[in-house]
Amino acid sequence: MSQREHDVVLYGATSFVGALTADYLARHAPTGTRVALAGRSRDKLERVRASLPAPGTDWPLIVADSGDRAALDAMAASTTALATTVGPYAKYGLPVVEACAAAGTHYADLTGEATFAREAIDAADARAQATGARIVHSCGYDSVPSDLGVLLLHSRVQADGEGELTDVTTVARIRGGVSGGTIDSMRGIADAVRSDRSTMKVLRDPYSLSPDREGEPDTRQPSDNPAPHRVEGGWLDGRWVAPFVMASYNTRIVRRSNAIAGYAYGKGLRYGEVMATGKGPVGAVTAGAVTAGLGALVAGFATPGARQLLDRVLPKPGEGPSEQTREKGWFRHDVDATTTTGARYTARVSASGDPGYAATAVILGESLLCLGLDGDRLPDRAGSLTPATAMGPVLVERLRTAGHVYEAGRAH
């Protein structure tokens, strides 16, 4: 791959999060990194490039439409690694995955769509293993903090000789704007369910992204949509929790990581995610409102009249929060774990910046650089992988250097 024209290509550089990622790369890619920006409109690419700090103003441009397979093949073959922000991935993503798998090009995206991830795994895993490509879905806020947080816990427990992970819960706290891309993904999932009811099986199965569904244990997994409740004990004592909007996707990525790693975390792993909403009456009301809001959103996308109303008021694809909102945003994940020896561990993953945009631009940018520049340091794996199994400690190191917090240790 060292003979390829580019080290990394950012496809979809003209999207909202794509432009933020391009800016991040211009400011933080190591000197001499060969970066190219790609998209379907040269005019828009030129405008994005002109807005970048040096050396981004001199980066080459690649024009490629997601419906032009020849252009996608040429783009994939020109680079060591490619990241794409072109979504919804269920509509536009599979040809890009297939082009990278065929070319032996490492790939990263931002999908949170379980149905797309399953389709891409089935379509490209074998070819990517044969060519040496690492196909890595969900390299943004979905699902890197969840995936790497559990990996850190596993590594620390293993180093301490405390057995395997059993019960692990991520408690998310976030502040940020609403993502038009995420909303559009939810629309797409609702449409997929309406057109093919069998997709509900993928959405409901806790092991739907497993590399070997029949080989999965019969361990009962926590609900992705628990009723609001007040927690007793631990650091959450007295706080209320509600369903976390990305639990139904992040948990499947973590379970896929465990399976790809030969169930190194433990075959008895039970992993769930919730959202903390605070203490007292305010925390209780907020937990109820979050639960009701998520339910109403899912039901609304499935109901024609309500769908039209939601389409008018919710952010459109390509729209995102203001710079002020992005700068004031943040996220923090606290991950509590017990092991087969009865030991208690905790991990913390946190960062400043709106999770879906500012923080995601950092995560995707570093994931792309990791795949494009750190190949000889990465785990010796190829095929359809996860952030933890494709990049693992090397990506943790990069994100720490970028200012994100990744730490794990015994619970006190």
CSV table of C-alpha atoms in Angstrom, one decimal:
chain,number,residue,atom,x,y,z
A,1,MET,CA,0.0,0.0,0.0
A,2,SER,CA,3.0,2.4,0.4
A,3,GLN,CA,3.0,2.8,-3.3
A,4,ARG,CA,-0.5,4.2,-3.4
A,5,GLU,CA,-1.1,7.8,-4.3
A,6,HIS,CA,-2.7,8.8,-1.0
A,7,ASP,CA,-2.3,7.8,2.6
A,8,VAL,CA,-5.9,8.7,3.5
A,9,VAL,CA,-9.0,9.8,1.6
A,10,LEU,CA,-12.0,11.6,3.3
A,11,TYR,CA,-15.1,10.8,1.3
A,12,GLY,CA,-18.1,13.0,1.9
A,13,ALA,CA,-15.8,15.9,2.9
A,14,THR,CA,-18.6,18.4,1.9
A,15,SER,CA,-21.1,17.1,4.5
A,16,PHE,CA,-21.4,18.9,7.8
A,17,VAL,CA,-19.3,16.4,9.8
A,18,GLY,CA,-17.1,15.8,6.8
A,19,ALA,CA,-16.1,19.4,6.7
A,20,LEU,CA,-15.3,19.4,10.4
A,21,THR,CA,-13.2,16.2,10.0
A,22,ALA,CA,-11.3,17.8,7.1
A,23,ASP,CA,-10.6,20.8,9.3
A,24,TYR,CA,-9.3,18.5,12.0
A,25,LEU,CA,-7.1,16.6,9.6
A,26,ALA,CA,-5.6,19.9,8.3
A,27,ARG,CA,-4.7,20.9,11.8
A,28,HIS,CA,-3.5,17.6,13.2
A,29,ALA,CA,-2.4,15.1,10.5
A,30,PRO,CA,1.4,14.6,10.8
A,31,THR,CA,3.5,16.7,8.4
A,32,GLY,CA,3.8,14.9,5.1
A,33,THR,CA,0.6,12.9,5.3
A,34,ARG,CA,-0.9,12.5,1.9
A,35,VAL,CA,-4.6,13.5,2.3
A,36,ALA,CA,-7.2,13.8,-0.4
A,37,LEU,CA,-10.8,15.1,-0.2
A,38,ALA,CA,-13.5,13.3,-2.1
A,39,GLY,CA,-17.2,13.8,-2.9
A,40,ARG,CA,-19.6,14.1,-5.8
A,41,SER,CA,-19.4,17.8,-6.4
A,42,ARG,CA,-16.1,19.5,-7.4
A,43,ASP,CA,-17.5,22.9,-6.7
A,44,LYS,CA,-18.4,22.0,-3.1
A,45,LEU,CA,-15.1,20.2,-2.6
A,46,GLU,CA,-13.2,23.3,-3.7
A,47,ARG,CA,-15.2,25.5,-1.3
A,48,VAL,CA,-14.4,23.1,1.6
A,49,ARG,CA,-10.7,23.0,0.6
A,50,ALA,CA,-10.5,26.8,0.4
A,51,SER,CA,-11.8,27.1,4.0
A,52,LEU,CA,-9.1,24.9,5.5
A,53,PRO,CA,-5.9,25.9,7.1
A,54,ALA,CA,-2.6,24.9,5.4
A,55,PRO,CA,-1.7,22.4,4.2
A,56,GLY,CA,-5.4,21.5,3.5
A,57,THR,CA,-5.6,24.2,0.9
A,58,ASP,CA,-3.3,22.2,-1.4
A,59,TRP,CA,-4.9,18.8,-0.9
A,60,PRO,CA,-6.0,17.0,-4.1
A,61,LEU,CA,-9.7,16.4,-4.8
A,62,ILE,CA,-11.4,13.3,-6.0
A,63,VAL,CA,-14.9,13.5,-7.6
A,64,ALA,CA,-16.8,10.2,-7.1
A,65,ASP,CA,-20.6,9.6,-7.0
A,66,SER,CA,-21.7,6.8,-4.7
A,67,GLY,CA,-23.6,5.4,-7.7
A,68,ASP,CA,-20.6,5.3,-10.0
A,69,ARG,CA,-18.8,2.0,-9.1
A,70,ALA,CA,-15.9,2.6,-11.5
A,71,ALA,CA,-15.2,5.9,-9.8
A,72,LEU,CA,-15.5,4.3,-6.3
A,73,ASP,CA,-13.1,1.5,-7.4
A,74,ALA,CA,-10.5,4.0,-8.6
A,75,MET,CA,-10.8,6.1,-5.4
A,76,ALA,CA,-10.4,3.1,-3.2
A,77,ALA,CA,-7.4,1.8,-5.1
A,78,SER,CA,-5.7,5.2,-4.8
A,79,THR,CA,-5.4,5.2,-1.0
A,80,THR,CA,-4.3,3.1,2.0
A,81,ALA,CA,-7.3,4.1,4.0
A,82,LEU,CA,-10.7,5.7,3.3
A,83,ALA,CA,-13.3,7.2,5.7
A,84,THR,CA,-16.8,8.0,4.5
A,85,THR,CA,-19.4,10.3,6.0
A,86,VAL,CA,-21.8,9.7,3.1
A,87,GLY,CA,-25.1,8.5,4.6
A,88,PRO,CA,-27.6,7.2,5.3
A,89,TYR,CA,-25.3,4.3,4.8
A,90,ALA,CA,-28.2,1.9,4.1
A,91,LYS,CA,-28.8,4.0,1.0
A,92,TYR,CA,-25.3,5.0,-0.1
A,93,GLY,CA,-22.8,2.9,1.9
A,94,LEU,CA,-22.5,-0.6,0.5
A,95,PRO,CA,-20.8,0.1,-2.8
A,96,VAL,CA,-18.0,2.0,-0.9
A,97,VAL,CA,-17.5,-0.9,1.5
A,98,GLU,CA,-17.3,-3.3,-1.5
A,99,ALA,CA,-14.9,-1.1,-3.4
A,100,CYS,CA,-12.5,-0.9,-0.3
A,101,ALA,CA,-12.8,-4.6,0.4
A,102,ALA,CA,-11.9,-5.5,-3.2
A,103,ALA,CA,-9.0,-3.1,-3.3
A,104,GLY,CA,-7.5,-4.1,0.1
A,105,THR,CA,-8.2,-0.6,1.3
A,106,HIS,CA,-8.9,0.1,5.0
A,107,TYR,CA,-12.3,1.6,5.6
A,108,ALA,CA,-14.0,3.6,8.4
A,109,ASP,CA,-17.5,5.1,8.6
A,110,LEU,CA,-19.9,6.7,11.1
A,111,THR,CA,-22.8,4.3,10.8
A,112,GLY,CA,-25.2,3.6,13.7
A,113,GLU,CA,-27.5,1.5,11.5
A,114,ALA,CA,-27.5,-2.2,12.5
A,115,THR,CA,-29.2,-3.3,9.4
A,116,PHE,CA,-26.6,-1.7,7.2
A,117,ALA,CA,-23.7,-3.1,9.3
A,118,ARG,CA,-25.2,-6.6,9.0
A,119,GLU,CA,-25.6,-6.2,5.3
A,120,ALA,CA,-22.0,-4.9,4.9
A,121,ILE,CA,-20.6,-7.7,7.0
A,122,ASP,CA,-22.3,-10.4,5.0
A,123,ALA,CA,-21.3,-8.8,1.7
A,124,ALA,CA,-17.7,-7.8,2.3
A,125,ASP,CA,-16.1,-9.7,5.2
A,126,ALA,CA,-14.7,-12.7,3.2
A,127,ARG,CA,-13.3,-10.5,0.4
A,128,ALA,CA,-11.8,-8.1,2.9
A,129,GLN,CA,-10.1,-10.9,4.8
A,130,ALA,CA,-8.7,-12.2,1.4
A,131,THR,CA,-7.3,-8.7,0.4
A,132,GLY,CA,-6.2,-7.6,3.9
A,133,ALA,CA,-8.6,-4.7,4.2
A,134,ARG,CA,-9.8,-3.7,7.6
A,135,ILE,CA,-13.5,-2.7,7.3
A,136,VAL,CA,-14.3,-0.7,10.4
A,137,HIS,CA,-17.8,0.5,11.0
A,138,SER,CA,-18.9,3.1,13.7
A,139,CYS,CA,-15.7,5.2,14.1
A,140,GLY,CA,-17.4,8.2,15.7
A,141,TYR,CA,-19.3,8.8,19.0
A,142,ASP,CA,-21.2,5.7,17.8
A,143,SER,CA,-19.5,3.5,18.9
A,144,VAL,CA,-15.8,4.2,19.8
A,145,PRO,CA,-16.3,5.3,23.4
A,146,SER,CA,-18.4,2.3,24.2
A,147,ASP,CA,-16.2,-0.2,22.3
A,148,LEU,CA,-12.9,1.1,23.6
A,149,GLY,CA,-14.2,1.6,27.2
A,150,VAL,CA,-15.0,-2.1,27.5
A,151,LEU,CA,-11.7,-3.0,25.9
A,152,LEU,CA,-9.8,-1.0,28.5
A,153,LEU,CA,-11.7,-2.7,31.3
A,154,HIS,CA,-10.9,-6.1,29.8
A,155,SER,CA,-7.2,-5.3,29.5
A,156,ARG,CA,-7.0,-4.0,33.1
A,157,VAL,CA,-8.9,-7.0,34.5
A,158,GLN,CA,-6.7,-9.4,32.5
A,159,ALA,CA,-3.5,-7.7,33.7
A,160,ASP,CA,-4.7,-8.0,37.3
A,161,GLY,CA,-5.6,-11.6,36.9
A,162,GLU,CA,-9.2,-11.0,38.0
A,163,GLY,CA,-10.9,-13.4,35.6
A,164,GLU,CA,-13.4,-12.3,32.9
A,165,LEU,CA,-15.9,-9.6,32.7
A,166,THR,CA,-19.5,-10.5,33.7
A,167,ASP,CA,-21.9,-7.5,34.3
A,168,VAL,CA,-20.8,-4.3,32.5
A,169,THR,CA,-23.0,-1.2,32.3
A,170,THR,CA,-22.1,2.1,30.5
A,171,VAL,CA,-23.8,5.2,32.0
A,172,ALA,CA,-23.8,8.0,29.5
A,173,ARG,CA,-24.1,11.7,30.1
A,174,ILE,CA,-24.1,14.1,27.2
A,175,ARG,CA,-24.6,17.6,26.2
A,176,GLY,CA,-24.9,18.5,22.5
A,177,GLY,CA,-27.1,19.3,19.5
A,178,VAL,CA,-29.3,17.0,17.4
A,179,SER,CA,-27.7,15.4,14.4
A,180,GLY,CA,-29.6,15.6,11.1
A,181,GLY,CA,-27.6,12.5,9.9
A,182,THR,CA,-28.7,10.5,13.0
A,183,ILE,CA,-32.3,11.5,12.5
A,184,ASP,CA,-32.1,10.5,8.8
A,185,SER,CA,-30.7,7.1,9.8
A,186,MET,CA,-33.7,6.6,12.1
A,187,ARG,CA,-36.0,7.5,9.2
A,188,GLY,CA,-34.2,4.9,7.1
A,189,ILE,CA,-34.5,2.2,9.7
A,190,ALA,CA,-38.3,2.9,10.0
A,191,ASP,CA,-38.6,2.7,6.2
A,192,ALA,CA,-36.6,-0.6,6.1
A,193,VAL,CA,-38.9,-2.1,8.7
A,194,ARG,CA,-42.0,-1.0,6.8
A,195,SER,CA,-40.7,-2.5,3.5
A,196,ASP,CA,-39.3,-5.7,5.1
A,197,ARG,CA,-40.6,-6.9,8.5
A,198,SER,CA,-37.7,-9.4,8.7
A,199,THR,CA,-35.4,-6.5,9.5
A,200,MET,CA,-37.0,-6.4,13.0
A,201,LYS,CA,-35.2,-9.6,13.7
A,202,VAL,CA,-31.8,-7.8,13.2
A,203,LEU,CA,-32.9,-4.9,15.3
A,204,ARG,CA,-34.2,-7.0,18.2
A,205,ASP,CA,-31.4,-9.6,18.3
A,206,PRO,CA,-28.8,-8.7,20.9
A,207,TYR,CA,-26.2,-10.7,18.9
A,208,SER,CA,-27.3,-9.4,15.5
A,209,LEU,CA,-23.8,-8.3,14.5
A,210,SER,CA,-22.1,-11.5,15.6
A,211,PRO,CA,-19.6,-13.1,13.3
A,212,ASP,CA,-21.1,-16.5,14.3
A,213,ARG,CA,-24.6,-16.2,15.5
A,214,GLU,CA,-25.1,-19.9,16.2
A,215,GLY,CA,-21.9,-19.9,18.3
A,216,GLU,CA,-23.1,-17.2,20.6
A,217,PRO,CA,-23.8,-18.0,24.3
A,218,ASP,CA,-27.4,-18.0,25.6
A,219,THR,CA,-26.4,-15.3,28.1
A,220,ARG,CA,-29.4,-13.1,28.8
A,221,GLN,CA,-28.6,-9.5,27.9
A,222,PRO,CA,-29.9,-6.3,29.6
A,223,SER,CA,-32.8,-4.5,28.0
A,224,ASP,CA,-31.9,-1.7,25.5
A,225,ASN,CA,-35.0,0.2,26.7
A,226,PRO,CA,-35.3,-0.2,30.5
A,227,ALA,CA,-38.0,1.6,32.3
A,228,PRO,CA,-36.8,4.8,34.1
A,229,HIS,CA,-35.6,3.9,37.6
A,230,ARG,CA,-33.6,5.2,40.5
A,231,VAL,CA,-30.3,3.5,41.2
A,232,GLU,CA,-29.3,2.5,44.7
A,233,GLY,CA,-25.6,2.2,45.6
A,234,GLY,CA,-22.4,3.0,43.8
A,235,TRP,CA,-21.5,6.4,42.3
A,236,LEU,CA,-25.0,6.5,40.8
A,237,ASP,CA,-26.7,6.2,44.2
A,238,GLY,CA,-29.9,8.3,44.1
A,239,ARG,CA,-29.6,9.2,40.5
A,240,TRP,CA,-32.3,8.4,37.8
A,241,VAL,CA,-31.5,6.6,34.6
A,242,ALA,CA,-33.4,6.3,31.3
A,243,PRO,CA,-32.8,4.4,28.0
A,244,PHE,CA,-29.8,5.6,26.0
A,245,VAL,CA,-30.6,6.4,22.4
A,246,MET,CA,-27.7,4.4,20.9
A,247,ALA,CA,-27.7,1.5,23.3
A,248,SER,CA,-29.4,-0.8,20.8
A,249,TYR,CA,-26.5,-0.3,18.4
A,250,ASN,CA,-23.5,0.2,20.6
A,251,THR,CA,-24.1,-2.9,22.6
A,252,ARG,CA,-24.1,-5.0,19.5
A,253,ILE,CA,-20.7,-3.5,18.5
A,254,VAL,CA,-19.2,-4.4,21.9
A,255,ARG,CA,-20.6,-8.0,21.6
A,256,ARG,CA,-19.1,-8.3,18.1
A,257,SER,CA,-15.7,-7.2,19.5
A,258,ASN,CA,-15.9,-9.9,22.2
A,259,ALA,CA,-16.8,-12.6,19.6
A,260,ILE,CA,-14.0,-11.5,17.2
A,261,ALA,CA,-11.5,-11.6,20.0
A,262,GLY,CA,-12.5,-15.2,20.8
A,263,TYR,CA,-14.7,-14.2,23.7
A,264,ALA,CA,-11.7,-12.9,25.5
A,265,TYR,CA,-13.9,-10.6,27.6
A,266,GLY,CA,-15.9,-13.6,28.7
A,267,LYS,CA,-18.7,-15.8,27.3
A,268,GLY,CA,-20.8,-14.7,30.2
A,269,LEU,CA,-20.5,-11.0,29.4
A,270,ARG,CA,-23.7,-9.0,30.0
A,271,TYR,CA,-23.4,-5.6,28.6
A,272,GLY,CA,-25.9,-2.7,28.7
A,273,GLU,CA,-26.1,1.1,28.3
A,274,VAL,CA,-28.3,3.7,30.0
A,275,MET,CA,-28.4,7.5,30.3
A,276,ALA,CA,-28.1,9.3,33.6
A,277,THR,CA,-30.6,12.1,34.1
A,278,GLY,CA,-29.9,13.4,37.6
A,279,LYS,CA,-31.2,13.2,41.2
A,280,GLY,CA,-34.5,14.0,42.9
A,281,PRO,CA,-37.7,15.0,41.2
A,282,VAL,CA,-35.9,16.7,38.3
A,283,GLY,CA,-34.0,13.6,37.5
A,284,ALA,CA,-37.2,11.5,37.7
A,285,VAL,CA,-39.1,13.9,35.4
A,286,THR,CA,-36.2,14.0,32.9
A,287,ALA,CA,-35.9,10.2,32.9
A,288,GLY,CA,-39.6,10.0,32.1
A,289,ALA,CA,-39.4,12.6,29.4
A,290,VAL,CA,-36.4,11.0,27.7
A,291,THR,CA,-38.2,7.6,27.7
A,292,ALA,CA,-41.4,9.1,26.3
A,293,GLY,CA,-39.6,11.2,23.7
A,294,LEU,CA,-37.6,8.3,22.3
A,295,GLY,CA,-40.8,6.2,22.1
A,296,ALA,CA,-42.7,9.0,20.4
A,297,LEU,CA,-39.9,9.5,17.9
A,298,VAL,CA,-39.7,5.8,16.9
A,299,ALA,CA,-43.5,5.6,16.7
A,300,GLY,CA,-43.7,8.9,14.8
A,301,PHE,CA,-41.4,7.8,12.0
A,302,ALA,CA,-43.5,4.7,11.6
A,303,THR,CA,-46.8,6.7,11.3
A,304,PRO,CA,-47.4,8.6,8.0
A,305,GLY,CA,-49.1,11.7,9.4
A,306,ALA,CA,-46.7,12.1,12.3
A,307,ARG,CA,-43.8,11.3,10.0
A,308,GLN,CA,-44.7,14.4,7.8
A,309,LEU,CA,-44.8,16.6,10.9
A,310,LEU,CA,-41.4,15.3,12.2
A,311,ASP,CA,-39.8,15.8,8.8
A,312,ARG,CA,-40.8,19.4,8.9
A,313,VAL,CA,-39.4,20.2,12.4
A,314,LEU,CA,-36.4,17.9,12.8
A,315,PRO,CA,-32.9,18.6,11.4
A,316,LYS,CA,-32.3,17.6,7.8
A,317,PRO,CA,-29.3,15.5,6.6
A,318,GLY,CA,-26.3,17.7,6.4
A,319,GLU,CA,-27.6,20.1,9.1
A,320,GLY,CA,-25.9,20.4,12.4
A,321,PRO,CA,-25.7,22.5,15.5
A,322,SER,CA,-24.1,26.0,15.7
A,323,GLU,CA,-20.4,26.4,16.5
A,324,GLN,CA,-21.3,27.7,19.9
A,325,THR,CA,-23.4,24.6,20.6
A,326,ARG,CA,-20.6,22.4,19.3
A,327,GLU,CA,-18.0,24.0,21.5
A,328,LYS,CA,-20.2,23.9,24.7
A,329,GLY,CA,-21.0,20.2,24.2
A,330,TRP,CA,-19.4,17.3,25.9
A,331,PHE,CA,-19.8,13.6,26.8
A,332,ARG,CA,-18.9,11.3,29.6
A,333,HIS,CA,-19.3,7.6,29.8
A,334,ASP,CA,-18.8,5.8,33.2
A,335,VAL,CA,-18.5,2.1,32.8
A,336,ASP,CA,-19.0,-0.1,35.8
A,337,ALA,CA,-18.0,-3.8,35.7
A,338,THR,CA,-17.8,-6.9,37.8
A,339,THR,CA,-15.6,-9.9,37.1
A,340,THR,CA,-15.8,-13.7,37.6
A,341,THR,CA,-13.7,-13.3,40.8
A,342,GLY,CA,-16.1,-10.7,42.2
A,343,ALA,CA,-13.8,-7.8,41.7
A,344,ARG,CA,-15.2,-4.4,40.8
A,345,TYR,CA,-13.8,-2.1,38.1
A,346,THR,CA,-14.7,1.2,36.5
A,347,ALA,CA,-13.7,3.0,33.3
A,348,ARG,CA,-14.2,6.6,32.3
A,349,VAL,CA,-14.3,7.9,28.7
A,350,SER,CA,-15.0,11.6,28.1
A,351,ALA,CA,-14.3,14.5,25.8
A,352,SER,CA,-15.3,18.1,25.3
A,353,GLY,CA,-17.2,19.1,22.2
A,354,ASP,CA,-20.6,18.2,20.9
A,355,PRO,CA,-20.6,14.3,20.7
A,356,GLY,CA,-22.1,13.9,17.3
A,357,TYR,CA,-20.0,16.6,15.6
A,358,ALA,CA,-17.0,18.1,17.4
A,359,ALA,CA,-16.0,15.0,19.2
A,360,THR,CA,-16.9,12.7,16.3
A,361,ALA,CA,-14.7,14.7,13.9
A,362,VAL,CA,-11.7,14.0,16.3
A,363,ILE,CA,-12.6,10.3,16.6
A,364,LEU,CA,-13.1,9.8,12.9
A,365,GLY,CA,-10.1,11.8,12.0
A,366,GLU,CA,-7.8,9.8,14.3
A,367,SER,CA,-9.4,6.5,13.2
A,368,LEU,CA,-8.6,7.4,9.6
A,369,LEU,CA,-5.0,8.4,10.4
A,370,CYS,CA,-4.7,5.2,12.5
A,371,LEU,CA,-5.7,3.0,9.7
A,372,GLY,CA,-3.7,4.9,7.1
A,373,LEU,CA,-0.5,5.4,9.0
A,374,ASP,CA,-0.2,2.8,11.8
A,375,GLY,CA,-0.7,-0.4,9.9
A,376,ASP,CA,2.4,-2.2,11.4
A,377,ARG,CA,1.2,-1.4,14.9
A,378,LEU,CA,-2.4,-2.6,14.6
A,379,PRO,CA,-3.8,-6.0,15.5
A,380,ASP,CA,-3.1,-8.7,12.9
A,381,ARG,CA,-6.6,-8.9,11.6
A,382,ALA,CA,-8.5,-8.2,8.4
A,383,GLY,CA,-12.2,-8.3,7.4
A,384,SER,CA,-15.2,-6.7,8.9
A,385,LEU,CA,-14.0,-5.5,12.3
A,386,THR,CA,-14.8,-3.1,15.1
A,387,PRO,CA,-12.8,-0.2,16.5
A,388,ALA,CA,-11.6,-2.3,19.4
A,389,THR,CA,-10.6,-5.3,17.3
A,390,ALA,CA,-9.1,-3.3,14.3
A,391,MET,CA,-7.3,-0.5,16.2
A,392,GLY,CA,-7.6,-1.1,19.9
A,393,PRO,CA,-4.8,0.3,22.1
A,394,VAL,CA,-3.3,2.3,19.2
A,395,LEU,CA,-6.5,4.3,18.7
A,396,VAL,CA,-6.8,4.8,22.5
A,397,GLU,CA,-3.3,6.2,22.5
A,398,ARG,CA,-4.2,8.6,19.6
A,399,LEU,CA,-7.4,9.8,21.2
A,400,ARG,CA,-5.6,10.4,24.5
A,401,THR,CA,-3.1,12.5,22.7
A,402,ALA,CA,-6.0,14.4,21.1
A,403,GLY,CA,-7.3,15.3,24.6
A,404,HIS,CA,-9.9,12.6,25.1
A,405,VAL,CA,-10.0,10.7,28.4
A,406,TYR,CA,-9.6,7.0,28.4
A,407,GLU,CA,-8.9,5.4,31.8
A,408,ALA,CA,-9.8,2.2,33.7
A,409,GLY,CA,-9.0,0.8,37.2
A,410,ARG,CA,-10.4,-0.9,40.3
A,411,ALA,CA,-13.6,0.6,41.7
A,412,HIS,CA,-13.1,2.3,45.1
